[in-house]
Short mmCIF file of C-alpha atoms and ligand atoms in Angstrom, two decimals:
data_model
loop_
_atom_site.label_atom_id
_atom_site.label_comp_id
_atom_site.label_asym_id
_atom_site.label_seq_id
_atom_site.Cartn_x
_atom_site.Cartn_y
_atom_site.Cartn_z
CA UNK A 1 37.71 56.63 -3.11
CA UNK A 2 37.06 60.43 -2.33
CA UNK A 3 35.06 62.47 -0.05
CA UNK A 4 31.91 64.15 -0.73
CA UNK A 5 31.68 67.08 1.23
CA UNK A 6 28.08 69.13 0.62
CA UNK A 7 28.08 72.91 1.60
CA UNK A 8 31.05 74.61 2.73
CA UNK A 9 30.05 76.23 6.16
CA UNK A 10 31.55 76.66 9.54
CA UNK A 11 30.63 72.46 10.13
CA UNK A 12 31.96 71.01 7.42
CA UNK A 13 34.56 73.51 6.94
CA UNK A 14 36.20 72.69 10.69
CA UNK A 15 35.77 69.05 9.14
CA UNK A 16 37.21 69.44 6.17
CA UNK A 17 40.29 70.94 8.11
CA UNK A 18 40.62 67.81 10.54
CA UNK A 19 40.30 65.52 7.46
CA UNK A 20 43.33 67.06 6.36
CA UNK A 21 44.78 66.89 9.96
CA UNK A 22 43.97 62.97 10.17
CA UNK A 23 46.13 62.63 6.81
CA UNK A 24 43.47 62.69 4.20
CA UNK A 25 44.93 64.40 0.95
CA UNK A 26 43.12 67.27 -0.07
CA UNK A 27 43.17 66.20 -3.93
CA UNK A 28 40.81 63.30 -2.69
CA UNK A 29 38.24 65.84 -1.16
CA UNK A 30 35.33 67.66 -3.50
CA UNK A 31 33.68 70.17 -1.92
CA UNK A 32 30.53 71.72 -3.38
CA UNK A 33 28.71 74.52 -2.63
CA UNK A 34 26.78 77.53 -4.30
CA UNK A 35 28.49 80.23 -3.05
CA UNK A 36 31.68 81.41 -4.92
CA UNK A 37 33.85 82.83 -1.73
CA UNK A 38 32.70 79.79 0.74
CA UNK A 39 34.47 77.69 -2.25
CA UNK A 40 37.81 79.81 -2.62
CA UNK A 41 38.12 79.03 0.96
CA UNK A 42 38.06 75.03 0.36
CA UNK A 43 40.17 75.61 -2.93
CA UNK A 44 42.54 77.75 -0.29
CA UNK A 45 42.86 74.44 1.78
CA UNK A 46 43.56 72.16 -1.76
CA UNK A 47 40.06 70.64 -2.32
CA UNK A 48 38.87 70.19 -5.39
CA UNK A 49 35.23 72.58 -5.63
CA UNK A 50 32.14 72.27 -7.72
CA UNK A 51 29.94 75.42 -7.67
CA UNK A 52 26.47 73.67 -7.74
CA UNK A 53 23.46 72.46 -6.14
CA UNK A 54 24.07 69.92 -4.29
CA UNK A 55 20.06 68.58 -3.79
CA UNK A 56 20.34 67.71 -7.84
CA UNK A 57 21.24 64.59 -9.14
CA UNK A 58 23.21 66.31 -11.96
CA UNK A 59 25.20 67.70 -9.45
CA UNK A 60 26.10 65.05 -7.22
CA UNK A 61 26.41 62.46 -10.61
CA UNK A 62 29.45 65.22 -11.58
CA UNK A 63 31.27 64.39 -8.42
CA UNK A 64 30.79 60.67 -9.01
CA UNK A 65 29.17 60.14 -5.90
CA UNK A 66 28.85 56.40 -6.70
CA UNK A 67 32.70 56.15 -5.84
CA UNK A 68 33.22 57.93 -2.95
CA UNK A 69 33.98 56.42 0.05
CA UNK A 70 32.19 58.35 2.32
CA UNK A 71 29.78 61.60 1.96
CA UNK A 72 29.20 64.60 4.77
CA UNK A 73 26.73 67.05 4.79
CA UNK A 74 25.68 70.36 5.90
CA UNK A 75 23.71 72.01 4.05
CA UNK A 76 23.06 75.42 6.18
CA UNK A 77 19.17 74.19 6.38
CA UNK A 78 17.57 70.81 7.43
CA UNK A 79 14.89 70.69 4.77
CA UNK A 80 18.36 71.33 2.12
CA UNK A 81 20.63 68.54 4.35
CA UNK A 82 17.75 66.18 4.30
CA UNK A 83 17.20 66.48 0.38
CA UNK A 84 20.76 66.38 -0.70
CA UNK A 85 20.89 62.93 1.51
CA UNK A 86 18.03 61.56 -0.36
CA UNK A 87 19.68 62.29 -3.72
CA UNK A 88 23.11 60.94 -2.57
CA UNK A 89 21.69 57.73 -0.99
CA UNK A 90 19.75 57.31 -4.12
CA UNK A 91 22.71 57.31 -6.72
CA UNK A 92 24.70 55.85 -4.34
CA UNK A 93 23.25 52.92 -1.99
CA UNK A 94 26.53 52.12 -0.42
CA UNK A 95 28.41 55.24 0.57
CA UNK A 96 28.46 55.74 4.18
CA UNK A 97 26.75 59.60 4.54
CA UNK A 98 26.86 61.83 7.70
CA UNK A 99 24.76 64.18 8.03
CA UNK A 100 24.06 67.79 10.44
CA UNK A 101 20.34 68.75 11.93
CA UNK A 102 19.81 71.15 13.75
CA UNK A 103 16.21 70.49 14.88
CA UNK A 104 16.23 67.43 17.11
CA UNK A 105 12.56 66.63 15.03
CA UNK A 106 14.68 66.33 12.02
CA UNK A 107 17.01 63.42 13.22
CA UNK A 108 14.57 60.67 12.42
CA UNK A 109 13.70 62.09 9.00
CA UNK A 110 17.30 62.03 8.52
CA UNK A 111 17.99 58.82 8.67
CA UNK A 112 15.19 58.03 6.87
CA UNK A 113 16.28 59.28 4.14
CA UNK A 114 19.09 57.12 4.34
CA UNK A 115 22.22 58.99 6.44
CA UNK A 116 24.49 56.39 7.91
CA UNK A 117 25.51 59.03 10.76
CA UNK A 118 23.02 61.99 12.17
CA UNK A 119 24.96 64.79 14.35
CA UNK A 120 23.12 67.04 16.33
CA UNK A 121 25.72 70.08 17.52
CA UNK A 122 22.92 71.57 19.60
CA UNK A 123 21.52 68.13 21.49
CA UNK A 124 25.10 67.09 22.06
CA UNK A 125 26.54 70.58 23.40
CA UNK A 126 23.44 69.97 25.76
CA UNK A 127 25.26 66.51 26.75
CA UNK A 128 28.40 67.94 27.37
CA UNK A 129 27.32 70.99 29.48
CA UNK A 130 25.54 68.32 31.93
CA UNK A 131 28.80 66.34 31.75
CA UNK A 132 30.53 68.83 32.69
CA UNK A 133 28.48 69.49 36.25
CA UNK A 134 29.42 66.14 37.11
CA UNK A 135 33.10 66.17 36.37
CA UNK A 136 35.14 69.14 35.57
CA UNK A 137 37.09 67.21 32.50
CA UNK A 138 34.78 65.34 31.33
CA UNK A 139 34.12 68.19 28.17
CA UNK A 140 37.81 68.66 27.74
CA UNK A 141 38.38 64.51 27.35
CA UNK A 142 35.61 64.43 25.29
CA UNK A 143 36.96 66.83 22.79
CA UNK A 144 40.43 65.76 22.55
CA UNK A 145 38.74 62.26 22.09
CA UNK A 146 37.13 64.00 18.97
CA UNK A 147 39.96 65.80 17.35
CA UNK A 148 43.12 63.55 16.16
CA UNK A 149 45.28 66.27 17.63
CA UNK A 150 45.99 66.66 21.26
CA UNK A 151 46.97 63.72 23.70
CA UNK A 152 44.26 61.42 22.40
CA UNK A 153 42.06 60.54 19.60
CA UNK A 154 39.00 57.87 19.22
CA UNK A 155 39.94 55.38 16.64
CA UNK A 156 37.68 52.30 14.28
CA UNK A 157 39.07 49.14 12.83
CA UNK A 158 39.49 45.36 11.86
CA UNK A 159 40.42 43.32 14.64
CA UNK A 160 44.31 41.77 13.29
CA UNK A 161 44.59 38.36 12.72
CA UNK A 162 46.73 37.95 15.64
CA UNK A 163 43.89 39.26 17.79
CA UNK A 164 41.50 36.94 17.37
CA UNK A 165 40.70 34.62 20.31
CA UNK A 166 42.28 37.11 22.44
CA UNK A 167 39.80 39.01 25.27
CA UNK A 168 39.02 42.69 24.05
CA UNK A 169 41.02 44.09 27.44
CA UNK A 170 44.24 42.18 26.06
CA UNK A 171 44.46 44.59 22.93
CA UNK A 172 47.46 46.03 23.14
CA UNK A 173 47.34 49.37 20.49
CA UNK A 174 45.61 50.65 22.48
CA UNK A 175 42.48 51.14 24.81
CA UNK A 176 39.61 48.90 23.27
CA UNK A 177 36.30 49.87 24.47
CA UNK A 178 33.97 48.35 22.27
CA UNK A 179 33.13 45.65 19.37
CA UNK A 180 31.16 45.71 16.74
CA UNK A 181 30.36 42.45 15.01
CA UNK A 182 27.69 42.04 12.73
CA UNK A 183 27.43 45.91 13.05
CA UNK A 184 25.89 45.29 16.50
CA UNK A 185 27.84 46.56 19.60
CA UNK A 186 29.16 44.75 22.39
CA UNK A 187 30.14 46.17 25.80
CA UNK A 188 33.81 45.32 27.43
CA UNK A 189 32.23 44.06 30.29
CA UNK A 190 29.90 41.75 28.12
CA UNK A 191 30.25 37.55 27.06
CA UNK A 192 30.96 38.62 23.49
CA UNK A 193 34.03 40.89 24.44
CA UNK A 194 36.02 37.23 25.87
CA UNK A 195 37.41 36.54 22.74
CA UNK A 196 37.67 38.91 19.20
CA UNK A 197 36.30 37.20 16.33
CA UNK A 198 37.71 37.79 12.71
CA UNK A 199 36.01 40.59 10.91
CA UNK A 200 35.11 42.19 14.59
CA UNK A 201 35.63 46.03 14.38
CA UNK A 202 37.35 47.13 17.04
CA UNK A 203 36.75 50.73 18.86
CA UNK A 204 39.54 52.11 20.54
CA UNK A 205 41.60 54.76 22.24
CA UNK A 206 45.08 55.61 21.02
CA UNK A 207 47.23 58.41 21.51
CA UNK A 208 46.73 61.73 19.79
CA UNK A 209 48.75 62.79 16.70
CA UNK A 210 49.80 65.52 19.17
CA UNK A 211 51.76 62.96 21.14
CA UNK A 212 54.99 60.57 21.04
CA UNK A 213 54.44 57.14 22.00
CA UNK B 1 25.42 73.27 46.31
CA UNK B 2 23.02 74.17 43.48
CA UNK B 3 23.56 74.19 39.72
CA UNK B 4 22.62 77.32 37.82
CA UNK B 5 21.58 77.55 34.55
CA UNK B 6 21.50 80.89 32.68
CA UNK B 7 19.64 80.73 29.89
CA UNK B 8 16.95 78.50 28.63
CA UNK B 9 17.34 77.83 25.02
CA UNK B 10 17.59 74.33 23.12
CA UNK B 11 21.23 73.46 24.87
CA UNK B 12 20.45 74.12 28.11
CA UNK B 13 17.00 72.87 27.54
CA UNK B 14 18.67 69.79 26.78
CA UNK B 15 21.37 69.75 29.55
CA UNK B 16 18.63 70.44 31.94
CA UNK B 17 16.69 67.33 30.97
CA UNK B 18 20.09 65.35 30.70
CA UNK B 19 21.14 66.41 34.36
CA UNK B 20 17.53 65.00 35.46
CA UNK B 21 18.24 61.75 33.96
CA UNK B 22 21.80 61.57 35.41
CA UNK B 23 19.84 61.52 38.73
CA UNK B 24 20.43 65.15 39.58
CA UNK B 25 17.06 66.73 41.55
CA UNK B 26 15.38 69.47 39.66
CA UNK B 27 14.84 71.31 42.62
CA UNK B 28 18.75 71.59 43.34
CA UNK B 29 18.44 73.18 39.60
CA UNK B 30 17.97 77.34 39.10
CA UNK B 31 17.21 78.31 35.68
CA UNK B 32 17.32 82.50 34.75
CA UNK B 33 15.51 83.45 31.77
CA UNK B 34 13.85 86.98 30.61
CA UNK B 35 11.43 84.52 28.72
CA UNK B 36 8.60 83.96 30.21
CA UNK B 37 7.43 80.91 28.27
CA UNK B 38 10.87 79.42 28.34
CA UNK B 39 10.33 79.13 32.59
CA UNK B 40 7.55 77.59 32.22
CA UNK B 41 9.13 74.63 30.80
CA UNK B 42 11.76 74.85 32.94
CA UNK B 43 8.68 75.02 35.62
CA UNK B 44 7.72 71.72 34.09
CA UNK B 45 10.76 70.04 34.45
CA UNK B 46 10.46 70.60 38.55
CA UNK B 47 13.46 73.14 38.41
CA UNK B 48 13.39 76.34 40.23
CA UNK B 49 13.15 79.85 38.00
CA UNK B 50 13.90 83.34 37.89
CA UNK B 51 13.09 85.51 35.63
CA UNK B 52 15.64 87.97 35.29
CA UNK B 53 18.72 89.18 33.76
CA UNK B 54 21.96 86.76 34.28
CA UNK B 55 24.03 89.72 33.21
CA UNK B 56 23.23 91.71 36.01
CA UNK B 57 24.74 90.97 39.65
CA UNK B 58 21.71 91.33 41.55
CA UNK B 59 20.11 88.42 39.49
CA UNK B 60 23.21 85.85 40.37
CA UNK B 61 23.13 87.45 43.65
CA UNK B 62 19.18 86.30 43.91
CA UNK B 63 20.64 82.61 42.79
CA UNK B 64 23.25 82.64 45.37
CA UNK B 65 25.91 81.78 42.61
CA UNK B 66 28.81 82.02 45.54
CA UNK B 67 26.66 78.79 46.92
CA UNK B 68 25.89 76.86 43.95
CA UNK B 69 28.04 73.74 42.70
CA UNK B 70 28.49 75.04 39.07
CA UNK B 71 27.00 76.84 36.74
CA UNK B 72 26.06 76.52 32.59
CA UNK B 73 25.58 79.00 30.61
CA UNK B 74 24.29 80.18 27.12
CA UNK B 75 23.04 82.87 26.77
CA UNK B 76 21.62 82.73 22.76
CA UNK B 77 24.12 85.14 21.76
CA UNK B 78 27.87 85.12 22.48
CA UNK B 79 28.27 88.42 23.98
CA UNK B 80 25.44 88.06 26.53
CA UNK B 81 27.19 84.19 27.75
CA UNK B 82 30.27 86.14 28.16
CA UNK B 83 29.23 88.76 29.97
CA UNK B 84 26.69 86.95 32.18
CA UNK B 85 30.22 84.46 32.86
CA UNK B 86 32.25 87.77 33.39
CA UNK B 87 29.76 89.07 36.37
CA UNK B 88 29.33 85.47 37.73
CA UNK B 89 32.96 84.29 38.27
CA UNK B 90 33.33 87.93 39.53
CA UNK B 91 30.47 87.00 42.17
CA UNK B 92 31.78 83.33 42.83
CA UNK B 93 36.05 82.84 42.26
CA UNK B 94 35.38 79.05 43.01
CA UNK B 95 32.62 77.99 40.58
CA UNK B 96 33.06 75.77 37.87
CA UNK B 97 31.54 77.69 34.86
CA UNK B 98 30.77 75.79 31.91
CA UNK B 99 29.62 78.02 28.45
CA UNK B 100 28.81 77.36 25.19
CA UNK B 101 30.43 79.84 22.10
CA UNK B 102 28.77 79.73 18.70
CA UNK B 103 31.79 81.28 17.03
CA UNK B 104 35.18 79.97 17.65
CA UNK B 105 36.90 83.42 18.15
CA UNK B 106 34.81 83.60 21.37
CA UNK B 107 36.95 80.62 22.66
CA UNK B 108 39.51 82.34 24.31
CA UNK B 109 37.79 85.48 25.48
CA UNK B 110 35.02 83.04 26.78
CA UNK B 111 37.86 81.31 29.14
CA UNK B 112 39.59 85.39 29.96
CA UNK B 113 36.17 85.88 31.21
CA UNK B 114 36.81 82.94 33.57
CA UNK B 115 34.76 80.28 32.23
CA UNK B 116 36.32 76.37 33.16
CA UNK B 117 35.26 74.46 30.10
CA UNK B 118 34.11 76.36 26.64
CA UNK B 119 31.99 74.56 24.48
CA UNK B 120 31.89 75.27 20.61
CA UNK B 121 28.67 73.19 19.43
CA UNK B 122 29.73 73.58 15.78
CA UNK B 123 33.24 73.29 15.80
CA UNK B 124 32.37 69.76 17.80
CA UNK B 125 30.22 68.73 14.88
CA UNK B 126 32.99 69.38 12.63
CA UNK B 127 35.31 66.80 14.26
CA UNK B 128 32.61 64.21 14.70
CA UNK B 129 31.94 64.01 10.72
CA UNK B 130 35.47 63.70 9.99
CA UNK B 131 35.94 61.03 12.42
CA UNK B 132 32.79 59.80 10.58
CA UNK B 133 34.89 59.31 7.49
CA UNK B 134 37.72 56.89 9.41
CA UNK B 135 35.15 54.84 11.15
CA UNK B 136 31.43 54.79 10.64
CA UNK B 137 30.69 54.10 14.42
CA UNK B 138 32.72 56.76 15.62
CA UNK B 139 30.03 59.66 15.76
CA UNK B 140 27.66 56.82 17.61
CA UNK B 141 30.06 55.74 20.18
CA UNK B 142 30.93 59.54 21.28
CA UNK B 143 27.60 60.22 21.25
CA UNK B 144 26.51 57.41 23.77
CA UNK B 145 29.72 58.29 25.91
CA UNK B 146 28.65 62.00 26.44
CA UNK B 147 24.91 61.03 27.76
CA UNK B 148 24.36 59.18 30.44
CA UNK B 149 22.00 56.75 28.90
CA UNK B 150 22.58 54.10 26.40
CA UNK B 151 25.00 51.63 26.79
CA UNK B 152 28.35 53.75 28.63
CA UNK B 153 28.92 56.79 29.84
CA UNK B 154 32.36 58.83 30.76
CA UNK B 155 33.09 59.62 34.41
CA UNK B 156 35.24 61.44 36.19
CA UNK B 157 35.78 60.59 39.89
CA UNK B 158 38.60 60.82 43.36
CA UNK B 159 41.20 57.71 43.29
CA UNK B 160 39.61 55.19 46.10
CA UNK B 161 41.89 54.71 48.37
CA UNK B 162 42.27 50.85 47.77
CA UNK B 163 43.36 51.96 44.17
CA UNK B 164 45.82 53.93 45.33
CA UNK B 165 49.13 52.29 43.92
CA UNK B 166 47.84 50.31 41.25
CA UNK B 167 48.58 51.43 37.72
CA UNK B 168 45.77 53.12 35.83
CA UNK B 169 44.60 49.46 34.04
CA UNK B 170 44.15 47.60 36.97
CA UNK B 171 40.86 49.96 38.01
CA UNK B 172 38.10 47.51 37.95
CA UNK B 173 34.90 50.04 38.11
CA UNK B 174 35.25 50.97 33.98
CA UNK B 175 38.06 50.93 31.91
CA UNK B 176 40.20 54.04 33.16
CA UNK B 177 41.88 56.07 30.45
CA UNK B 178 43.04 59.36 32.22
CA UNK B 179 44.43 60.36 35.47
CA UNK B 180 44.57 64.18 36.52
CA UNK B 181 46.88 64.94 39.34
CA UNK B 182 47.15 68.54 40.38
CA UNK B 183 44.90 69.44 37.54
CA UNK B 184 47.67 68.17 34.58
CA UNK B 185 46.36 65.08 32.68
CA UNK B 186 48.34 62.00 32.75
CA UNK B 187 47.61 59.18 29.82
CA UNK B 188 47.31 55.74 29.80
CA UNK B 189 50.47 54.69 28.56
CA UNK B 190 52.76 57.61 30.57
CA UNK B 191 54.82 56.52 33.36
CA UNK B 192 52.87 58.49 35.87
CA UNK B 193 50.10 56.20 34.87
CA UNK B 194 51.94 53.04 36.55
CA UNK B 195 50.65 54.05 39.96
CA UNK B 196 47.46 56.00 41.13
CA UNK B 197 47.60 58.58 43.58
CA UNK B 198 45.75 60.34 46.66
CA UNK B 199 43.93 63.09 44.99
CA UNK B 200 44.32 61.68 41.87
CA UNK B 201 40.80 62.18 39.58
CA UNK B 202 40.27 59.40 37.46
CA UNK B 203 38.09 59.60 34.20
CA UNK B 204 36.77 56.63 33.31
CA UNK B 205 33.92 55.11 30.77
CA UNK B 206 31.31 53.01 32.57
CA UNK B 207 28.47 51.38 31.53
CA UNK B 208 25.49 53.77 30.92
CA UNK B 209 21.90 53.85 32.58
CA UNK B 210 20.18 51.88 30.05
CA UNK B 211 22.56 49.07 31.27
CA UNK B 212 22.41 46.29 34.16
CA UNK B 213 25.89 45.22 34.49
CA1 CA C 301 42.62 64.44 20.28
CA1 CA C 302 25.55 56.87 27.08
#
């Protein structure tokens, strides 16, 4: 499948750019957007564009948002992120959509309207400047744990066959640090962390594509 | 020491309530605003308050900045958070100095100016919805390891001195992924990583607040 990305500004445009650092080919992104130069700067990068309106079905039925495999969005404005995730989630039940507010009131409505993931840049700049009062690296791990670059990056996936059974801590790709079965979570110091179960996805640290094993 | 907060807009709003929560007391907390209402939620909170300029000296000399523990600013604009961080690390060499940049060319004058740890709010969100698109838990799990709440949180703290020795895995308060010894970061799976050190600081993830282990 492809990625949907909605609006081309300074959030989606730093994504689009680590999407193509994690390995994602830029054929398999469509970016739209209204504005002609915010689009020669994603066709720059080797995205495929669609000048449009991105809150229309029309729109989002062009980019065959029933096969993507995931959808983000940032629209510039709440009320606009909110509305194009109601279209999406309405043509498309399944696709996993991640969405930007910047209100905090607006994270609810968000997922309401049916975004998988709801990122707050303001509310979680907020975390990290406390963070960083009560350890001076704590903002610095936290974004190299973000970005695939650097010495570290945070990672999702199946557990392997030859995992299961095996305590969480005994993972050896790298640092587990959490399950989630049934899509619920489960700590490493928690009963359900003993033993990996098939179909468990596993949360974990590896190195950075910055850095040799 | 104090922590000063310059600045009282949504961020630091929200770092303000966050340091409260991670157990921090409000009265240990200065915030300087020129706003009056913005103090008076501050007020609320139980912090202390000036109202003031934080790019003048005077005003960080009224806050004692050469006394306080560390120090977060934004400042609404970029120019003003560099310039209040400018006159501040001139006032206090030792504090750490944590600011938040809206645009990313800021980055490096924000650390000339002497800040320790620069935070770009939007270039953050960018990397969280692309690691949206590999893993739809990733944006959640980052999210509950930068607040203190929730289920874990990431800390940073001195070797013990029974740990001393050990390698890096065998740390039994959280699952230890990075070692900094004379401020250079050491990884998990690095050789320096087979045995702690005096002095070392160890950044760990540990369950959060809203947990009894
Ligand atoms: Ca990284
Ligand atoms: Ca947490």
């Amino acid at each position: 499948g492809h990625i949907v990305v909605a609006g081309f500004g300074t959030s989606n445009a730093e994504a689009v750019r680590e999407l193509i650092a994690r390995g994602n080919d830029p054929h398999r992104i469509v970016v739209i957007d209204c504005d002609e130069h915010a689009l020669e700067d994603a066709e720059e990068l080797g995205c495929n564009i669609l000048c449009g309106d991105a809150t229309r079905d029309r729109t989002l039925k062009d980019v065959r948002i029933d096969r993507a495999c995931s959808m983000i969005v940032s629209g510039g404005r709440d009320d606009t992120s909110i509305l194009i995730t109601l279209t999406a989630r309405h043509l498309a039940p399944g696709v996993p959509i991640s969405i930007v507010v910047r209100n905090e009131d607006n994270e609810l409505p968000a997922r309401q309207a049916g975004a998988t993931t709801v990122i707050n840049p303001v509310s979680f700049a907020g975390l990290l400047l406390a963070g960083s009062c009560s350890g001076q690296h704590i903002a610095d791990y936290m974004a190299d744990l973000a970005a695939a670059g650097g010495r570290v990056k945070l990672s999702e996936r199946v557990a392997a066959a030859n995992e299961v059974g095996l305590p969480l801590q005994a993972i050896r790709t790298g640092i587990a640090v959490r399950i989630y079965r049934d899509g619920r979570p489960i700590g490493f110091w928690e009963a359900g962390a003993q033993a990996v179960k098939a179909g468990d996805m596993i949360v974990e640290i590896v190195p950075g594509d910055g850095e040799t094993r």
